PDB file of C-alpha atoms in Angstrom:
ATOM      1  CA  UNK Q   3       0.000   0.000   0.000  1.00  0.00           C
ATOM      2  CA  UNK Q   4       1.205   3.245  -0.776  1.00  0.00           C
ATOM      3  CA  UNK Q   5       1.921   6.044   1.761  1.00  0.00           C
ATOM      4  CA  UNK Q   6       0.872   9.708   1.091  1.00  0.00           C
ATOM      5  CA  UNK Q   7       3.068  12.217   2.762  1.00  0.00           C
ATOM      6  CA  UNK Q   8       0.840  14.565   4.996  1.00  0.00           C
ATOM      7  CA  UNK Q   9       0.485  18.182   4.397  1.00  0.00           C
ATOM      8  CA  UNK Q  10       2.255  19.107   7.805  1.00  0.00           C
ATOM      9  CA  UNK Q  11       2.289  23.425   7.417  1.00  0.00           C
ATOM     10  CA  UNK Q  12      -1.484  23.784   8.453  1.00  0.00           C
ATOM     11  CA  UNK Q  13      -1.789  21.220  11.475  1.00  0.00           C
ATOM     12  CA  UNK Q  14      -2.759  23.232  14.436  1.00  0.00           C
ATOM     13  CA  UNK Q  15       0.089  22.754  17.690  1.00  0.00           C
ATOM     14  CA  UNK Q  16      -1.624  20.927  20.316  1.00  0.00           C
ATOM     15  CA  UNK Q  17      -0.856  20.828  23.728  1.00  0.00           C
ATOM     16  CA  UNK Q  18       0.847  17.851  25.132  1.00  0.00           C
ATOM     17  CA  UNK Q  19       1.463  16.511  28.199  1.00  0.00           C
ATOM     18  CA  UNK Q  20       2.972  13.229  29.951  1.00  0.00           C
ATOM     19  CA  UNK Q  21       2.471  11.418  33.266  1.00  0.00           C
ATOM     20  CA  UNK Q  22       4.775   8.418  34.144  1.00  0.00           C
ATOM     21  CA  UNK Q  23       2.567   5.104  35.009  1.00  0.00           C
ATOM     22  CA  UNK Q  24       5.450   3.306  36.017  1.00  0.00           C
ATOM     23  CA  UNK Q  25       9.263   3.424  36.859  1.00  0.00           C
ATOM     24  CA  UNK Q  26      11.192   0.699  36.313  1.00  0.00           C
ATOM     25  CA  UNK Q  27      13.594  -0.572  39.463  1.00  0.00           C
ATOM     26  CA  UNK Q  28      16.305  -2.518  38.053  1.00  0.00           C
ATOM     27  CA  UNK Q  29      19.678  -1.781  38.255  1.00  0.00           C
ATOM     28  CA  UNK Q  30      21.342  -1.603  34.903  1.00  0.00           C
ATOM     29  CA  UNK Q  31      17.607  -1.478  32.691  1.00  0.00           C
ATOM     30  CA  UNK Q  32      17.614   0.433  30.008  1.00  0.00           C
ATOM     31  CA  UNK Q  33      13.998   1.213  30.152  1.00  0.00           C
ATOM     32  CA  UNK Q  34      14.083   3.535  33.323  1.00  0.00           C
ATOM     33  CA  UNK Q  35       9.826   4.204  33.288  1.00  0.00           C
ATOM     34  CA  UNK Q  36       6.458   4.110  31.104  1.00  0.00           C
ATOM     35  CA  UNK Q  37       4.500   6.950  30.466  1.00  0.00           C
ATOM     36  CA  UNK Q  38       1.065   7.929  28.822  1.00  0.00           C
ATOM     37  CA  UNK Q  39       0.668  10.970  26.812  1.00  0.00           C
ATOM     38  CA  UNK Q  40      -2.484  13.111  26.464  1.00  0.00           C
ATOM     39  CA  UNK Q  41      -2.245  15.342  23.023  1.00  0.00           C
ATOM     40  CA  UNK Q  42      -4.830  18.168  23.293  1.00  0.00           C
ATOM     41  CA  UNK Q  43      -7.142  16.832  25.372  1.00  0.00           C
ATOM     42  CA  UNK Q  44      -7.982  14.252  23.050  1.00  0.00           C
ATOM     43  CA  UNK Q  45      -5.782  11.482  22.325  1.00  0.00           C
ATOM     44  CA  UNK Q  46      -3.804   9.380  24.719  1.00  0.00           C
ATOM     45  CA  UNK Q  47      -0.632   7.125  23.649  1.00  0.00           C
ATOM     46  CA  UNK Q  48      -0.042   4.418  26.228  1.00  0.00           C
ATOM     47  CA  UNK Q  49       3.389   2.517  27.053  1.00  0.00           C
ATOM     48  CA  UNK Q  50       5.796   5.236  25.605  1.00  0.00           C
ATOM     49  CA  UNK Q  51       8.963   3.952  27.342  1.00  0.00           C
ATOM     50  CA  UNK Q  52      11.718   5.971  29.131  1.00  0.00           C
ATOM     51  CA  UNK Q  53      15.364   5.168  27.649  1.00  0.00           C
ATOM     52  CA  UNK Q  54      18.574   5.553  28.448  1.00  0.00           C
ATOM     53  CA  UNK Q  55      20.277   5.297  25.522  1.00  0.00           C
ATOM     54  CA  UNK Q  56      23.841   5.660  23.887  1.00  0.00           C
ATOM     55  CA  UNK Q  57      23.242   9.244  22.790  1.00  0.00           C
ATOM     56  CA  UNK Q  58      20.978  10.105  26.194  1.00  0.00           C
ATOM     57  CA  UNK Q  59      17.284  10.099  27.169  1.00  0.00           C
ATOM     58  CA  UNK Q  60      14.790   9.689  25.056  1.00  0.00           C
ATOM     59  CA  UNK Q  61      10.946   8.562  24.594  1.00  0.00           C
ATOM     60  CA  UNK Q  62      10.612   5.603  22.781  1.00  0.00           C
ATOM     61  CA  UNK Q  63       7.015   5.183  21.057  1.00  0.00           C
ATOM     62  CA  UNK Q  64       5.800   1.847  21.285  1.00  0.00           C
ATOM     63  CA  UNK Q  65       5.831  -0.528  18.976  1.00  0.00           C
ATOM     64  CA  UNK Q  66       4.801  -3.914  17.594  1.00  0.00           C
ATOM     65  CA  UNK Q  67       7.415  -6.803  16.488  1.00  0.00           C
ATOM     66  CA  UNK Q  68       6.847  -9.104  13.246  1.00  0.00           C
ATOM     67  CA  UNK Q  69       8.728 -11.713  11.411  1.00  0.00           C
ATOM     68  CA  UNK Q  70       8.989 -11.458   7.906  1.00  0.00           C
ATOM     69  CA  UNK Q  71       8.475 -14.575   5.805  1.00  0.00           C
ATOM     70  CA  UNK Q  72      12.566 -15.220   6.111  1.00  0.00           C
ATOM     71  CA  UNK Q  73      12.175 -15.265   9.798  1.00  0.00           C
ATOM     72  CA  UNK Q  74      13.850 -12.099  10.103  1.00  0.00           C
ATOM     73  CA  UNK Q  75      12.139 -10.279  13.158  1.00  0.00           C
ATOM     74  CA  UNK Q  76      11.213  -6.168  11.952  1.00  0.00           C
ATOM     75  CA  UNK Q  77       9.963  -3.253  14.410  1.00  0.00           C
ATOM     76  CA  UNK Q  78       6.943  -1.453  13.616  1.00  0.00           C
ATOM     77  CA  UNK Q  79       5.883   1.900  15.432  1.00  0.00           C
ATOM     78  CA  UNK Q  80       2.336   1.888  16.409  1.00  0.00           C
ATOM     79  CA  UNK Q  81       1.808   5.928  17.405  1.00  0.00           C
ATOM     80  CA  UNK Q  82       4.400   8.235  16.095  1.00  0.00           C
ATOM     81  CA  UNK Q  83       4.779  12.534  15.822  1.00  0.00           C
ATOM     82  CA  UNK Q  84       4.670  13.684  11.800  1.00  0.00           C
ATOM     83  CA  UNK Q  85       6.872  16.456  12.612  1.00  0.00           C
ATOM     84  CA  UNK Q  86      10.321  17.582  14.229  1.00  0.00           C
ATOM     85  CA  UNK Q  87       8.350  19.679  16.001  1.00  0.00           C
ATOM     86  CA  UNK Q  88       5.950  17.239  17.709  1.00  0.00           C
ATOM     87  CA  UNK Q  89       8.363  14.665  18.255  1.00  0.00           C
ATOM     88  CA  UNK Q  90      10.560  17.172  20.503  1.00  0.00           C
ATOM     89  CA  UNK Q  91       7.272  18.141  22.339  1.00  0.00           C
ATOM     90  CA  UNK Q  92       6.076  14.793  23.047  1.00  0.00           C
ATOM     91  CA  UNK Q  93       9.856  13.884  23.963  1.00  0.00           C
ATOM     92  CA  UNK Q  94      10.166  16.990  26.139  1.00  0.00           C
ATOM     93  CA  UNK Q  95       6.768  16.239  27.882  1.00  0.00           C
ATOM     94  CA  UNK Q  96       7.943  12.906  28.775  1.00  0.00           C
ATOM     95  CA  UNK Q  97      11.026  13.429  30.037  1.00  0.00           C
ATOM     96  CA  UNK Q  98       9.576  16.333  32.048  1.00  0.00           C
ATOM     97  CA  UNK Q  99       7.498  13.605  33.770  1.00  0.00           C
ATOM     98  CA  UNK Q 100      10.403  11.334  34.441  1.00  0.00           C
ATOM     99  CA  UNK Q 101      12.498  14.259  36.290  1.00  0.00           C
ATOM    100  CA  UNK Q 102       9.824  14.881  38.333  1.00  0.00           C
ATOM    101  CA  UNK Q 103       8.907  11.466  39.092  1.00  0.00           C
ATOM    102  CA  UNK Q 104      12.336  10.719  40.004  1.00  0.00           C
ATOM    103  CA  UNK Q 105      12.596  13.984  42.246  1.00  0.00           C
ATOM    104  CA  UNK Q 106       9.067  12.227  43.931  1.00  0.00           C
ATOM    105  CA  UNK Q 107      10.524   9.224  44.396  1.00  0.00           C
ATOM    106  CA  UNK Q 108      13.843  10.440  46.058  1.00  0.00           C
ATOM    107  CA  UNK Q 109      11.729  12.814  48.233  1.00  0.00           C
ATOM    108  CA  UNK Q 110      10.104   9.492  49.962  1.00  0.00           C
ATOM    109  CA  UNK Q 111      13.656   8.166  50.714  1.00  0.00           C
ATOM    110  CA  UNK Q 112      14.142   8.089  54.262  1.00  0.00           C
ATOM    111  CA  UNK Q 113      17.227   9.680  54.998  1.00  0.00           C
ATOM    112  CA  UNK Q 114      20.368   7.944  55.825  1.00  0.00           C
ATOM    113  CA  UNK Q 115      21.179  10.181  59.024  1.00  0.00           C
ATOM    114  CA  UNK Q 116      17.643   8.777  60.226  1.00  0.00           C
ATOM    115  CA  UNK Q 117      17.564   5.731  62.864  1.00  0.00           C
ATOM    116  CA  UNK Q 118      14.248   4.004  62.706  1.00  0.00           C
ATOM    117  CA  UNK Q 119      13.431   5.537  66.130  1.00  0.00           C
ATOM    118  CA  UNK Q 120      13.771   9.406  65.097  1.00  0.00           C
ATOM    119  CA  UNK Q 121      10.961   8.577  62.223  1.00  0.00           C
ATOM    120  CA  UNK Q 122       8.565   7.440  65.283  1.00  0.00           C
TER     121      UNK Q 122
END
């Protein structure tokens, strides 16, 4: 089937923002969370992953895996931004998220300095 490129100069900017459904624990994972997106109010993309990559962090759309008929296994996004532009917003909202889900998270630490009886 045969792709049409989109007529991206008259598509209005919509706002965009990300919450982080889950962090991921393990030491060493290169998937550090999960996040949903909302896009104007109106759309939401589920299971956009957190990377750490070799270049940095990054939002990773998600995506579907298929073999092809020589076994050979292909990715697939399922969502994904038509423009520079959205991609950097959608990457930025993300990764907004994850900072402050992190800061969150290290804000429930007990501190170190702390014996279990000063808590009480």
């Amino acid at each position: 089937m045969a792709t049409k490129k989109a007529n991206t100069s008259s598509i209005p900017k919509l706002s965009v923002s990300a919450k982080i459904d889950r962090m991921i624990e393990r030491e060493n994972a290169t998937v550090k969370a999960y996040a949903s997106v909302n896009i104007g109010g109106a759309f939401v993309i589920k299971d956009i992953a957190v990377v750490d990559g070799q270049k940095g962090m990054f939002a990773r759309m998600p995506f579907r895996s298929y073999k092809t008929g020589s076994g050979e296994t292909k990715y697939s996004d399922i969502a994904f931004a038509l423009t520079d532009e959205a991609r950097q917003s959608l990457n930025d909202a993300v990764l907004g998220a994850y900072r402050e889900a992190l800061e969150e998270s290290e804000d429930e630490l007990p501190d170190e300095d702390e014996s279990p009886a000063q808590k009480m």
